Amino acid sequence: MASAPSKLYADDVNLVVVLLDTNPFFWSSSSLSFSQSLSHVLAFFNAILTLNQLNQVVVIATGYNSCDYIFDSASDLNRSYENGRMPVMSSSLLQKLEEFLIKDEQLSKEEPDGRIKSSLFSGSLSMALCHIQRVFRSGALHPHPRILCLQGSPDGPEQYVAIMNAIFSAQRSEVPIDSCYIGAQNSAFLQQASYITGGVHHKPQNLDGLFQYLMTIFATDLHSRSFIHLPKPVGVDFRASCFCHKNTIDMGYICCVCLSIFCKQHKKCSTCGGCAGQKKRGQMCDCRLEILHLSP
Amino acid sequence: MLRLPTSTDPSCLKEMLLVCKLSRSSPNRAQIGAMDMAAKRRRLIPSSLRWLLTVPISSRDCRLFFPLRLPATLQISLLSVHYNIHQTMASARVAKIAKYKTTIKDPGTPGTLTMTLEKILFVPRNPKSAGKLDVEFRYIKGQKHTKEGSNKPPWLNLTNNQNGSFIFEFENYSDLQDCRDFVGKVLAKSGEVSEKPTAAYPDEQLNAAEMELRIKLLQDDSELQKLHKQFVLSDVLTEAEFWATRKKLLDREASKKIKQRLGFKSAMVSDIKPSTDGRTNKVTFNLTPEIILQIFAEKPAVHRAFLSYVPNKMSERNFWTKYFRAEYLHSTKNSIAAAAEAAEDEELAVFLKHDDILASEARRKIRRVDPTLDMEADEGDDYTHLPDHGIFRDGNKEMTELQNELYKRTLSQDINRHAAVVLEGRAVDAEFEDTKAVAEALAHSKRESSNKGESDGNSPERLDRLSRMTEIEDLQGSNNLPLAPLCIKDPRDYFDSQQANALRTSGDALSGTEQIKCSLSIPEVYGSLRESISSIKTMGWKEPIVKPEVAHQVFDALTNSISNTKHNIGKNPQESVLDRLPRKTKEELLHIWTSILELLKHFWASYPITTSYLYAKVNRLKDAMSNIYPQLEEIKGSVPSEFRHQVSLLVRPMHQALDAAIQHYEASMQKRSTQSGEKPNGYV
C-alpha cells in the first residue's frame, strides 16, 4: 500500500491533536512513571506552542473506559486554573485530566484478570478525526492538522476494524498520524497507521529522554518534513485481525467483495453476504474466498 | 522434393494445420518425416494418419518432405490436421549452394549459404577466397529477389541496416523460394509478437476478435509480453489462466474500439467516372464493394435485376457492362436513342426505365402516415403577448416603448382569437336566461376539457415511448454492470468488539511475547494515577525535565540512525533504492518481482486443491518458483559490491514470499500423503 501523497504546505502552522494514553493498568506497570511522562509531555506541548504563534494543541485522553477532550489551547477557558507553580495551560490540563480519571473510574465495571488490556484507541482516534473535520470546515484559513498518538497500551485486536476505518479516513483527508509507542511490545496498528497516512512512527529506546525524542522527531511540522530527515522504520508489521474472532492472524481468507478477513474458510461472507460461488475450472471465481498471506 | 511450409520458429507454441491426402492412384509410398517431434506430440496426430510418420532423421531441420520417387500424378491437397510443434530446443536451418556477390556485376564466389534463425553464414567453397560472410539477422532489414518468370537468374538481395546489401545467386528458383520464405519468416518474427496465442486449453473457444485483443495487448505492453512469453510459452501457465485475471484489461481494450456505425459518404460514389485508355479505346470502371453497395441501395431495381440475372442469365461482367451502357445513355440525355436501345435489349431496358420499386415504396410511405397526428399547436401560437406577433421588423430585436406595450392591442390579435374560438365550436349547448348561468356553464365545460387534456400531457408511458424512440444506440456509452451496494449484514457484529472472545484468545495470539502482568485492583491503579497528577501539581515540573547527558545520548543515537538510513536508502525520501542500482539490475529485479507476483497469485488461488487439474497446476507453479531462486542468486552475484547489501535487502521479501508458498505446498503435500494412506485408489 502506498503511503499518503505528499501535500505541499505553504507555512508551518500546525494543529497537533495529541492522543494521550491514560490507561491506568499500563501506567502502573510501566518503567516510566506517569508524573515523569507528564512533565516531558507538558513541556513538549509548550514547546510546540512557542514554535509558532498560531500553533494549536488539542489533547484527547485515551482512557480505559472512555475518551474525552482534555485540553484545547485555542479555547479561553484556560485562565481559570491559576496555579503559581506552572504555566497556566498546564495546570488547566492537569485539572481536566484529573476530572476525566474520576469519571473514567466510575465507568469501570469488571475486575481485571491480571492482563493489561488495551485502551480505547479507536475511540480517541475517531474523536480526533471529527475535531479535525470541524477545523477543516471552519474556513479557508486554518492550521494544518496532524495527529500524534502517545500510546503505551498493547493493541486490542477487537478494535482492528474501527482503527483501520479511522486510518483510511485519515488517509483520505490527508491527515498524517504520528505515533510514539512507549510500551513494551510492538504495536502493529500504530505502525500501519503511520505508514498508510504518511506520518512517522518511533519507539523510543530510552524513556528517560522522552522529551528529547518528542522534540527531535515529533515537533517537526508538516512543512519542514520535506527537508528535515526523520527516522524511518525498517519494516511495517501488517498483521490484521480476523473479523470473526478478532484474533491476530497473518494468513487467512478474504472475501473478494468486501475484503473482510477471516481465519477459517466460510461459505458465506458474514459482512456482505457474498456467497462462495461455483468455481469454474481453471478460472478464478469472483465470489470465492481466497487465501491471503500477509507478510511483515 | 516437395517442401511444405513449416514453422521455423523455435520458441512458440503453434498449431499447425496440415494433412496430406494422397491421391488414390498412387501407391502410398509417401513418408512424412517430421523432424524433432517429441513423442508426446506425435500422439496428438489422429491415429489414421500416424502411419505416415517415420523415425526422425538425424538432421535437425524441421521439414516435411517426400522421397523423390513419387509419380507426377500425385495430388496433394492440404486439409487440416492438428499437431503441435513445440520446439524449445530445435533451431531451424536452411542450407543452400549459392554464390555470394557483393555487387550485381560481381561474378560471385561459389560456396554454401546457411541460414539459421540468428544469423546468415556463407562459407566459400575455396577456403582461400575472401568471401566469407557472417551476419546476424538482427541487422537484416529487408529482402528483394528476382522474379521467376523474367529472364534474370535467381538472385536474392538482403539489405541491412546500413543500406549495404548481400546478393546471393542460387542454382534454381525453388532454392530461392525457400530462402526467401525463411528470411521472410525470421524478419516477421523479429518485428513483433511471435505467434498468435493459441488455445492450447482444449475447452476454450476463442474467436478471432478475442485473439486480436490479446495480441494487441501484448504488443502494447512489453512487460506483459515478457510475462506471457516466460510463463505461457514455457507451459507453466495456460492461456486461459493467464488471461483469466486480466479480464479488466481485455474489456477496456475491447471498449476502445469504436462501435459507432459508419454511415455512407456524402459524395455520390455511385456516379463514378471511368478511366479511359486513349490508345485502345477502352473505358475501365473500377468497382469496389462499397460502390456496389451504394448502387444497390440507391437503385433497388438494379439490385433486383442483379439477383435475378446473375449468374443465371448473364455473367457479372456483362451485367455491369450493360449497367454502365445505360448510365452512359442517361448522361447523354438522348431519350430517343435510349428508347431505341431499350426496345432491342430487354435487360438494358431494366436499367433505363424508371425504378418502379422506388415508386411503390414512396406510395406505401404516404399511406403509412398517421392521420391522427395532431399538429394543432406549436410554439408559434404563443404570440399574443409579443409585440408584432413575435415577428421583428427590420431584424431588430430590441423592444422599444416597453412601458406602453402592455396596453397596445392590434386588430389582428382580436380577429385571430375570434377565429380560434369559432373553430373550437360551441362548448355550451343550452339556452340560458341570465349571465351567471352562462358563466358557470362555460367554466364547467372548460374544467372538463382541461382535465381530459392534462392526463395525456406528461404521462409516464408517453415519456417512456419518447425516450425509446429518440435513443441512438450507437452513441450510447457502454453500460457498466451496476455495482452491488454494500450491505453489512450485522453492523453490531462488524463494528463492536467481542470482548469475551478477545480476552480468551488474545492471550494465545500474544503467547510468544512477554506479557507484563498487572495485579492491582481498579481503585488502586486509578488512585496511583491521580496521585501522580496531584504530585506534579504541587511540585511543578521536574527540574530539569530531561538530564543533559540523556538528551545528548538520545540525540546522538537518533542522528546516527537517520544518517545510516540515509546512506542505505537514499537522500530523498521519495527516491527508492531501485533508482540507484544499475539499470539492467533494476529491470531484472522488477521483472522477477512481477513474475513472482504472477506465480504466487495463481498458486494461492489454486488452494484448496479439489481437482486433479489444480493439483497438476500447483506442481507446475512450484517448479517454476523453485527456478527463481537461482535467478535471484545470479542477480545478487552480478551486482557490484557497493550495492550488494541493498540488493539483498530487496531480495529478502521475495525470498520470504516464495518460502512461505513452498512451505505451504510442502505442508499440504504431507497432509495429503497421510490422508491418501486411507484412500488407496489414488483419489486426489
CSV table of N, CA and C in Angstrom, one decimal, chain B residues 153-285:
chain,number,residue,atom,x,y,z
B,153,PRO,N,18.6,-14.4,-63.7
B,153,PRO,CA,19.0,-15.5,-62.8
B,153,PRO,C,18.4,-15.3,-61.4
B,154,PRO,N,18.3,-16.4,-60.7
B,154,PRO,CA,17.6,-16.4,-59.4
B,154,PRO,C,18.6,-15.7,-58.4
B,155,TRP,N,18.2,-14.4,-58.1
B,155,TRP,CA,19.1,-13.7,-57.1
B,155,TRP,C,18.2,-13.3,-55.9
B,156,LEU,N,18.9,-13.3,-54.7
B,156,LEU,CA,18.2,-12.8,-53.5
B,156,LEU,C,19.1,-11.7,-52.9
B,157,ASN,N,18.5,-10.6,-52.7
B,157,ASN,CA,19.2,-9.4,-52.2
B,157,ASN,C,18.8,-9.1,-50.8
B,158,LEU,N,19.7,-9.2,-49.8
B,158,LEU,CA,19.3,-8.9,-48.4
B,158,LEU,C,19.9,-7.6,-48.1
B,159,THR,N,19.1,-6.6,-47.6
B,159,THR,CA,19.6,-5.3,-47.3
B,159,THR,C,19.7,-5.2,-45.8
B,160,ASN,N,20.7,-4.6,-45.3
B,160,ASN,CA,20.9,-4.4,-43.9
B,160,ASN,C,20.7,-3.0,-43.4
B,161,ASN,N,20.9,-2.8,-42.1
B,161,ASN,CA,20.6,-1.5,-41.5
B,161,ASN,C,21.4,-0.4,-42.1
B,162,GLN,N,22.6,-0.7,-42.5
B,162,GLN,CA,23.4,0.5,-43.0
B,162,GLN,C,23.3,0.6,-44.5
B,163,ASN,N,22.2,0.1,-45.1
B,163,ASN,CA,22.0,0.2,-46.5
B,163,ASN,C,23.0,-0.6,-47.4
B,164,GLY,N,23.7,-1.5,-46.7
B,164,GLY,CA,24.5,-2.4,-47.6
B,164,GLY,C,23.6,-3.5,-48.1
B,165,SER,N,24.1,-4.3,-49.0
B,165,SER,CA,23.3,-5.4,-49.4
B,165,SER,C,24.1,-6.6,-49.7
B,166,PHE,N,23.5,-7.7,-49.5
B,166,PHE,CA,24.2,-9.0,-49.8
B,166,PHE,C,23.4,-9.7,-50.8
B,167,ILE,N,24.1,-10.0,-51.9
B,167,ILE,CA,23.4,-10.7,-53.1
B,167,ILE,C,23.8,-12.1,-53.2
B,168,PHE,N,22.8,-13.0,-53.3
B,168,PHE,CA,23.2,-14.4,-53.4
B,168,PHE,C,22.5,-14.9,-54.7
B,169,GLU,N,23.3,-15.7,-55.4
B,169,GLU,CA,22.7,-16.2,-56.6
B,169,GLU,C,22.6,-17.7,-56.4
B,170,PHE,N,21.4,-18.2,-56.7
B,170,PHE,CA,21.1,-19.6,-56.4
B,170,PHE,C,21.1,-20.4,-57.7
B,171,GLU,N,21.0,-21.7,-57.5
B,171,GLU,CA,21.0,-22.6,-58.7
B,171,GLU,C,19.7,-22.6,-59.4
B,172,ASN,N,18.6,-22.6,-58.6
B,172,ASN,CA,17.3,-22.5,-59.3
B,172,ASN,C,16.4,-21.7,-58.4
B,173,TYR,N,15.2,-21.6,-59.0
B,173,TYR,CA,14.2,-20.7,-58.3
B,173,TYR,C,13.6,-21.3,-57.0
B,174,SER,N,13.6,-22.6,-57.0
B,174,SER,CA,13.0,-23.2,-55.8
B,174,SER,C,13.9,-23.0,-54.6
B,175,ASP,N,15.2,-23.0,-54.8
B,175,ASP,CA,16.1,-22.7,-53.7
B,175,ASP,C,15.9,-21.3,-53.3
B,176,LEU,N,15.7,-20.4,-54.3
B,176,LEU,CA,15.5,-19.0,-53.9
B,176,LEU,C,14.2,-18.9,-53.1
B,177,GLN,N,13.2,-19.6,-53.6
B,177,GLN,CA,11.9,-19.6,-52.8
B,177,GLN,C,12.1,-20.0,-51.4
B,178,ASP,N,12.8,-21.1,-51.2
B,178,ASP,CA,13.0,-21.5,-49.8
B,178,ASP,C,13.7,-20.4,-48.9
B,179,CYS,N,14.8,-19.9,-49.5
B,179,CYS,CA,15.5,-18.9,-48.7
B,179,CYS,C,14.6,-17.7,-48.5
B,180,ARG,N,13.9,-17.3,-49.5
B,180,ARG,CA,13.0,-16.2,-49.3
B,180,ARG,C,12.0,-16.4,-48.2
B,181,ASP,N,11.4,-17.6,-48.2
B,181,ASP,CA,10.4,-17.8,-47.2
B,181,ASP,C,11.0,-17.8,-45.8
B,182,PHE,N,12.2,-18.4,-45.7
B,182,PHE,CA,12.9,-18.5,-44.4
B,182,PHE,C,13.2,-17.1,-43.9
B,183,VAL,N,13.8,-16.3,-44.8
B,183,VAL,CA,14.1,-14.9,-44.4
B,183,VAL,C,12.9,-14.1,-44.0
B,184,GLY,N,11.8,-14.3,-44.8
B,184,GLY,CA,10.6,-13.6,-44.5
B,184,GLY,C,10.1,-14.0,-43.1
B,185,LYS,N,10.1,-15.3,-42.8
B,185,LYS,CA,9.6,-15.7,-41.5
B,185,LYS,C,10.5,-15.1,-40.4
B,186,VAL,N,11.7,-15.1,-40.6
B,186,VAL,CA,12.6,-14.6,-39.5
B,186,VAL,C,12.4,-13.1,-39.3
B,187,LEU,N,12.3,-12.4,-40.4
B,187,LEU,CA,12.1,-10.9,-40.3
B,187,LEU,C,10.7,-10.6,-39.6
B,188,ALA,N,9.7,-11.4,-40.0
B,188,ALA,CA,8.4,-11.2,-39.4
B,188,ALA,C,8.4,-11.5,-37.9
B,189,LYS,N,9.1,-12.5,-37.6
B,189,LYS,CA,9.2,-12.9,-36.2
B,189,LYS,C,9.9,-11.8,-35.3
B,190,SER,N,11.0,-11.3,-35.9
B,190,SER,CA,11.8,-10.4,-35.1
B,190,SER,C,11.0,-9.1,-34.8
B,191,GLY,N,10.1,-8.8,-35.7
B,191,GLY,CA,9.4,-7.5,-35.5
B,191,GLY,C,8.4,-7.5,-34.5
B,192,GLU,N,7.7,-8.5,-34.3
B,192,GLU,CA,6.5,-8.4,-33.4
B,192,GLU,C,6.4,-9.7,-32.6
B,193,VAL,N,5.3,-9.8,-31.9
B,193,VAL,CA,5.0,-10.9,-31.1
B,193,VAL,C,5.0,-12.2,-32.0
B,194,SER,N,5.6,-13.2,-31.4
B,194,SER,CA,6.0,-14.3,-32.3
B,194,SER,C,4.8,-15.0,-33.0
B,195,GLU,N,3.8,-15.4,-32.2
B,195,GLU,CA,2.7,-16.1,-32.9
B,195,GLU,C,1.4,-15.7,-32.2
B,196,LYS,N,0.4,-16.1,-32.8
B,196,LYS,CA,-0.9,-15.8,-32.2
B,196,LYS,C,-1.0,-16.7,-31.0
B,197,PRO,N,-1.4,-16.2,-29.8
B,197,PRO,CA,-1.6,-17.0,-28.7
B,197,PRO,C,-2.8,-18.0,-29.0
B,198,THR,N,-2.4,-19.2,-29.0
B,198,THR,CA,-3.5,-20.2,-29.5
B,198,THR,C,-4.1,-20.9,-28.3
B,199,ALA,N,-5.2,-21.4,-28.5
B,199,ALA,CA,-6.0,-22.1,-27.5
B,199,ALA,C,-5.4,-23.5,-27.3
B,200,ALA,N,-4.4,-23.6,-26.4
B,200,ALA,CA,-4.0,-24.9,-26.1
B,200,ALA,C,-4.9,-25.7,-25.2
B,201,TYR,N,-5.6,-24.9,-24.4
B,201,TYR,CA,-6.6,-25.4,-23.5
B,201,TYR,C,-7.8,-25.9,-24.2
B,202,PRO,N,-8.0,-27.2,-24.2
B,202,PRO,CA,-9.0,-27.7,-25.2
B,202,PRO,C,-10.4,-27.2,-25.0
B,203,ASP,N,-10.8,-26.8,-23.8
B,203,ASP,CA,-12.2,-26.4,-23.7
B,203,ASP,C,-12.5,-25.0,-24.2
B,204,GLU,N,-11.4,-24.2,-24.4
B,204,GLU,CA,-11.7,-22.8,-24.5
B,204,GLU,C,-12.0,-22.5,-26.0
B,205,GLN,N,-13.0,-21.8,-26.2
B,205,GLN,CA,-13.4,-21.4,-27.6
B,205,GLN,C,-13.0,-19.9,-27.7
B,206,LEU,N,-12.1,-19.7,-28.6
B,206,LEU,CA,-11.6,-18.3,-28.8
B,206,LEU,C,-12.0,-17.9,-30.2
B,207,ASN,N,-12.7,-16.7,-30.2
B,207,ASN,CA,-12.9,-16.3,-31.6
B,207,ASN,C,-11.9,-15.3,-32.0
B,208,ALA,N,-11.9,-14.9,-33.2
B,208,ALA,CA,-10.8,-14.1,-33.8
B,208,ALA,C,-10.7,-12.8,-33.1
B,209,ALA,N,-11.8,-12.2,-32.7
B,209,ALA,CA,-11.8,-10.9,-32.1
B,209,ALA,C,-11.1,-10.9,-30.8
B,210,GLU,N,-11.3,-12.0,-30.0
B,210,GLU,CA,-10.6,-12.1,-28.7
B,210,GLU,C,-9.1,-12.2,-28.9
B,211,MET,N,-8.8,-13.1,-29.9
B,211,MET,CA,-7.3,-13.3,-30.1
B,211,MET,C,-6.7,-12.0,-30.5
B,212,GLU,N,-7.4,-11.2,-31.4
B,212,GLU,CA,-6.9,-9.9,-31.8
B,212,GLU,C,-6.6,-9.0,-30.6
B,213,LEU,N,-7.6,-9.0,-29.7
B,213,LEU,CA,-7.4,-8.2,-28.5
B,213,LEU,C,-6.2,-8.6,-27.7
B,214,ARG,N,-6.0,-9.9,-27.6
B,214,ARG,CA,-4.9,-10.3,-26.8
B,214,ARG,C,-3.6,-9.9,-27.4
B,215,ILE,N,-3.5,-10.1,-28.8
B,215,ILE,CA,-2.3,-9.8,-29.5
B,215,ILE,C,-2.0,-8.3,-29.3
B,216,LYS,N,-3.1,-7.5,-29.4
B,216,LYS,CA,-2.9,-6.1,-29.3
B,216,LYS,C,-2.3,-5.7,-28.0
B,217,LEU,N,-2.9,-6.3,-26.9
B,217,LEU,CA,-2.5,-6.0,-25.6
B,217,LEU,C,-1.0,-6.4,-25.4
B,218,LEU,N,-0.7,-7.6,-26.0
B,218,LEU,CA,0.7,-8.0,-25.8
B,218,LEU,C,1.7,-7.1,-26.5
B,219,GLN,N,1.2,-6.6,-27.7
B,219,GLN,CA,2.1,-5.7,-28.4
B,219,GLN,C,2.3,-4.4,-27.7
B,220,ASP,N,1.2,-3.9,-27.1
B,220,ASP,CA,1.3,-2.6,-26.5
B,220,ASP,C,2.1,-2.6,-25.2
B,221,ASP,N,2.1,-3.7,-24.5
B,221,ASP,CA,2.8,-3.7,-23.2
B,221,ASP,C,3.9,-4.7,-23.2
B,222,SER,N,5.1,-4.2,-23.2
B,222,SER,CA,6.2,-5.2,-23.3
B,222,SER,C,6.4,-6.0,-22.0
B,223,GLU,N,6.0,-5.4,-20.9
B,223,GLU,CA,6.1,-6.2,-19.7
B,223,GLU,C,5.2,-7.4,-19.7
B,224,LEU,N,4.0,-7.1,-20.2
B,224,LEU,CA,3.0,-8.2,-20.3
B,224,LEU,C,3.5,-9.3,-21.3
B,225,GLN,N,4.1,-8.8,-22.3
B,225,GLN,CA,4.6,-9.7,-23.3
B,225,GLN,C,5.7,-10.6,-22.7
B,226,LYS,N,6.6,-10.0,-21.9
B,226,LYS,CA,7.6,-10.8,-21.3
B,226,LYS,C,7.1,-11.8,-20.4
B,227,LEU,N,6.1,-11.4,-19.6
B,227,LEU,CA,5.5,-12.4,-18.7
B,227,LEU,C,4.8,-13.5,-19.5
B,228,HIS,N,4.1,-13.1,-20.5
B,228,HIS,CA,3.4,-14.1,-21.3
B,228,HIS,C,4.4,-15.1,-21.9
B,229,LYS,N,5.5,-14.6,-22.4
B,229,LYS,CA,6.5,-15.4,-23.0
B,229,LYS,C,7.0,-16.4,-22.0
B,230,GLN,N,7.3,-15.8,-20.8
B,230,GLN,CA,8.0,-16.6,-19.8
B,230,GLN,C,7.1,-17.7,-19.3
B,231,PHE,N,5.9,-17.5,-19.1
B,231,PHE,CA,5.1,-18.5,-18.5
B,231,PHE,C,4.2,-19.3,-19.4
B,232,VAL,N,3.6,-18.6,-20.3
B,232,VAL,CA,2.7,-19.4,-21.2
B,232,VAL,C,3.4,-20.3,-22.1
B,233,LEU,N,4.5,-19.7,-22.7
B,233,LEU,CA,5.2,-20.4,-23.7
B,233,LEU,C,6.1,-21.5,-23.2
B,234,SER,N,6.3,-21.4,-21.9
B,234,SER,CA,7.1,-22.5,-21.3
B,234,SER,C,6.2,-23.4,-20.5
B,235,ASP,N,4.9,-23.3,-20.7
B,235,ASP,CA,4.0,-24.3,-20.2
B,235,ASP,C,3.7,-24.2,-18.7
B,236,VAL,N,4.1,-23.2,-18.1
B,236,VAL,CA,3.9,-23.1,-16.7
B,236,VAL,C,2.4,-22.8,-16.4
B,237,LEU,N,1.9,-21.8,-17.2
B,237,LEU,CA,0.5,-21.4,-17.1
B,237,LEU,C,-0.1,-21.6,-18.5
B,238,THR,N,-1.4,-21.9,-18.5
B,238,THR,CA,-2.1,-22.0,-19.8
B,238,THR,C,-2.6,-20.6,-20.1
B,239,GLU,N,-3.0,-20.4,-21.4
B,239,GLU,CA,-3.5,-19.2,-21.9
B,239,GLU,C,-4.7,-18.7,-21.0
B,240,ALA,N,-5.6,-19.7,-20.8
B,240,ALA,CA,-6.8,-19.3,-20.1
B,240,ALA,C,-6.5,-18.8,-18.7
B,241,GLU,N,-5.6,-19.4,-18.0
B,241,GLU,CA,-5.3,-18.9,-16.7
B,241,GLU,C,-4.6,-17.6,-16.7
B,242,PHE,N,-3.7,-17.4,-17.7
B,242,PHE,CA,-3.0,-16.1,-17.8
B,242,PHE,C,-4.0,-15.0,-18.0
B,243,TRP,N,-4.9,-15.2,-18.9
B,243,TRP,CA,-5.8,-14.1,-19.2
B,243,TRP,C,-7.0,-14.0,-18.2
B,244,ALA,N,-7.2,-15.0,-17.4
B,244,ALA,CA,-8.4,-15.0,-16.6
B,244,ALA,C,-8.3,-13.8,-15.6
B,245,THR,N,-7.1,-13.5,-15.1
B,245,THR,CA,-7.0,-12.4,-14.2
B,245,THR,C,-6.9,-11.1,-14.8
B,246,ARG,N,-6.9,-11.1,-16.1
B,246,ARG,CA,-6.7,-9.8,-16.8
B,246,ARG,C,-7.9,-9.4,-17.6
B,247,LYS,N,-9.1,-9.8,-17.1
B,247,LYS,CA,-10.3,-9.6,-17.9
B,247,LYS,C,-10.6,-8.1,-18.0
B,248,LYS,N,-10.2,-7.4,-16.9
B,248,LYS,CA,-10.5,-5.9,-17.0
B,248,LYS,C,-9.7,-5.3,-18.1
B,249,LEU,N,-8.4,-5.7,-18.3
B,249,LEU,CA,-7.6,-5.1,-19.4
B,249,LEU,C,-8.3,-5.4,-20.7
B,250,LEU,N,-8.7,-6.7,-20.9
B,250,LEU,CA,-9.3,-7.1,-22.2
B,250,LEU,C,-10.6,-6.3,-22.4
B,251,ASP,N,-11.4,-6.1,-21.3
B,251,ASP,CA,-12.6,-5.3,-21.5
B,251,ASP,C,-12.3,-3.9,-21.9
B,252,ARG,N,-11.3,-3.3,-21.3
B,252,ARG,CA,-11.0,-2.0,-21.6
B,252,ARG,C,-10.6,-1.8,-23.0
B,253,GLU,N,-9.8,-2.8,-23.4
B,253,GLU,CA,-9.3,-2.8,-24.8
B,253,GLU,C,-10.4,-2.9,-25.8
B,254,ALA,N,-11.4,-3.8,-25.4
B,254,ALA,CA,-12.5,-4.0,-26.4
B,254,ALA,C,-13.3,-2.8,-26.4
B,255,SER,N,-13.5,-2.1,-25.3
B,255,SER,CA,-14.4,-0.9,-25.4
B,255,SER,C,-13.8,0.2,-26.1
B,256,LYS,N,-12.4,0.1,-26.3
B,256,LYS,CA,-11.8,1.2,-27.0
B,256,LYS,C,-12.2,1.3,-28.5
B,257,LYS,N,-12.5,0.1,-29.0
B,257,LYS,CA,-12.9,0.0,-30.4
B,257,LYS,C,-14.1,0.8,-30.6
B,258,ILE,N,-14.2,1.6,-31.7
B,258,ILE,CA,-15.4,2.4,-31.9
B,258,ILE,C,-16.5,1.6,-32.3
B,259,LYS,N,-17.6,1.6,-31.6
B,259,LYS,CA,-18.7,0.8,-32.0
B,259,LYS,C,-19.8,1.6,-32.8
B,260,GLN,N,-19.4,2.8,-33.1
B,260,GLN,CA,-20.4,3.6,-33.8
B,260,GLN,C,-20.4,3.2,-35.2
B,261,ARG,N,-21.6,3.1,-35.8
B,261,ARG,CA,-21.7,2.6,-37.2
B,261,ARG,C,-21.3,3.8,-38.1
B,262,LEU,N,-20.6,3.4,-39.1
B,262,LEU,CA,-20.2,4.5,-40.1
B,262,LEU,C,-21.3,4.6,-41.1
B,263,GLY,N,-21.6,5.7,-41.4
B,263,GLY,CA,-22.6,5.9,-42.5
B,263,GLY,C,-22.0,6.0,-43.8
B,264,PHE,N,-22.9,6.2,-44.8
B,264,PHE,CA,-22.4,6.4,-46.2
B,264,PHE,C,-21.7,7.7,-46.4
B,265,LYS,N,-20.9,7.8,-47.4
B,265,LYS,CA,-20.2,9.1,-47.7
B,265,LYS,C,-21.3,10.0,-48.3
B,266,SER,N,-21.0,11.3,-48.2
B,266,SER,CA,-22.0,12.2,-48.8
B,266,SER,C,-21.7,12.3,-50.3
B,267,ALA,N,-20.5,12.1,-50.7
B,267,ALA,CA,-20.2,12.2,-52.1
B,267,ALA,C,-20.9,11.1,-52.9
B,268,MET,N,-21.3,11.3,-54.1
B,268,MET,CA,-22.1,10.3,-54.8
B,268,MET,C,-21.1,9.4,-55.4
B,269,VAL,N,-20.8,8.3,-54.7
B,269,VAL,CA,-19.8,7.4,-55.1
B,269,VAL,C,-20.3,6.6,-56.3
B,270,SER,N,-21.6,6.4,-56.3
B,270,SER,CA,-22.1,5.6,-57.4
B,270,SER,C,-22.0,6.3,-58.8
B,271,ASP,N,-21.7,7.5,-58.7
B,271,ASP,CA,-21.6,8.3,-60.0
B,271,ASP,C,-20.2,8.3,-60.4
B,272,ILE,N,-19.6,7.1,-60.7
B,272,ILE,CA,-18.2,7.0,-60.8
B,272,ILE,C,-17.8,7.4,-62.3
B,273,LYS,N,-16.6,7.9,-62.3
B,273,LYS,CA,-16.1,8.2,-63.6
B,273,LYS,C,-15.1,7.1,-64.1
B,274,PRO,N,-15.2,6.7,-65.2
B,274,PRO,CA,-14.3,5.6,-65.6
B,274,PRO,C,-12.9,6.2,-66.1
B,275,SER,N,-12.0,5.3,-66.2
B,275,SER,CA,-10.7,5.7,-66.7
B,275,SER,C,-10.7,5.3,-68.2
B,276,THR,N,-10.3,6.2,-69.0
B,276,THR,CA,-10.3,5.9,-70.4
B,276,THR,C,-8.9,5.7,-70.9
B,277,ASP,N,-8.8,4.8,-71.8
B,277,ASP,CA,-7.5,4.5,-72.4
B,277,ASP,C,-7.5,4.9,-73.9
B,278,GLY,N,-6.8,6.0,-74.1
B,278,GLY,CA,-7.0,6.6,-75.5
B,278,GLY,C,-6.5,5.7,-76.6
B,279,ARG,N,-5.5,4.9,-76.2
B,279,ARG,CA,-4.9,4.1,-77.3
B,279,ARG,C,-5.8,2.9,-77.7
B,280,THR,N,-6.3,2.2,-76.8
B,280,THR,CA,-7.1,1.0,-77.2
B,280,THR,C,-8.6,1.4,-77.2
B,281,ASN,N,-9.0,2.6,-76.9
B,281,ASN,CA,-10.4,3.0,-76.9
B,281,ASN,C,-11.2,2.2,-75.9
B,282,LYS,N,-10.6,1.9,-74.8
B,282,LYS,CA,-11.3,1.1,-73.8
B,282,LYS,C,-11.6,2.0,-72.6
B,283,VAL,N,-12.7,1.8,-72.0
B,283,VAL,CA,-13.1,2.5,-70.8
B,283,VAL,C,-13.2,1.6,-69.7
B,284,THR,N,-12.5,1.9,-68.6
B,284,THR,CA,-12.5,0.9,-67.5
B,284,THR,C,-13.1,1.6,-66.3
B,285,PHE,N,-14.1,0.8,-65.7
B,285,PHE,CA,-14.7,1.2,-64.5
B,285,PHE,C,-14.1,0.4,-63.3
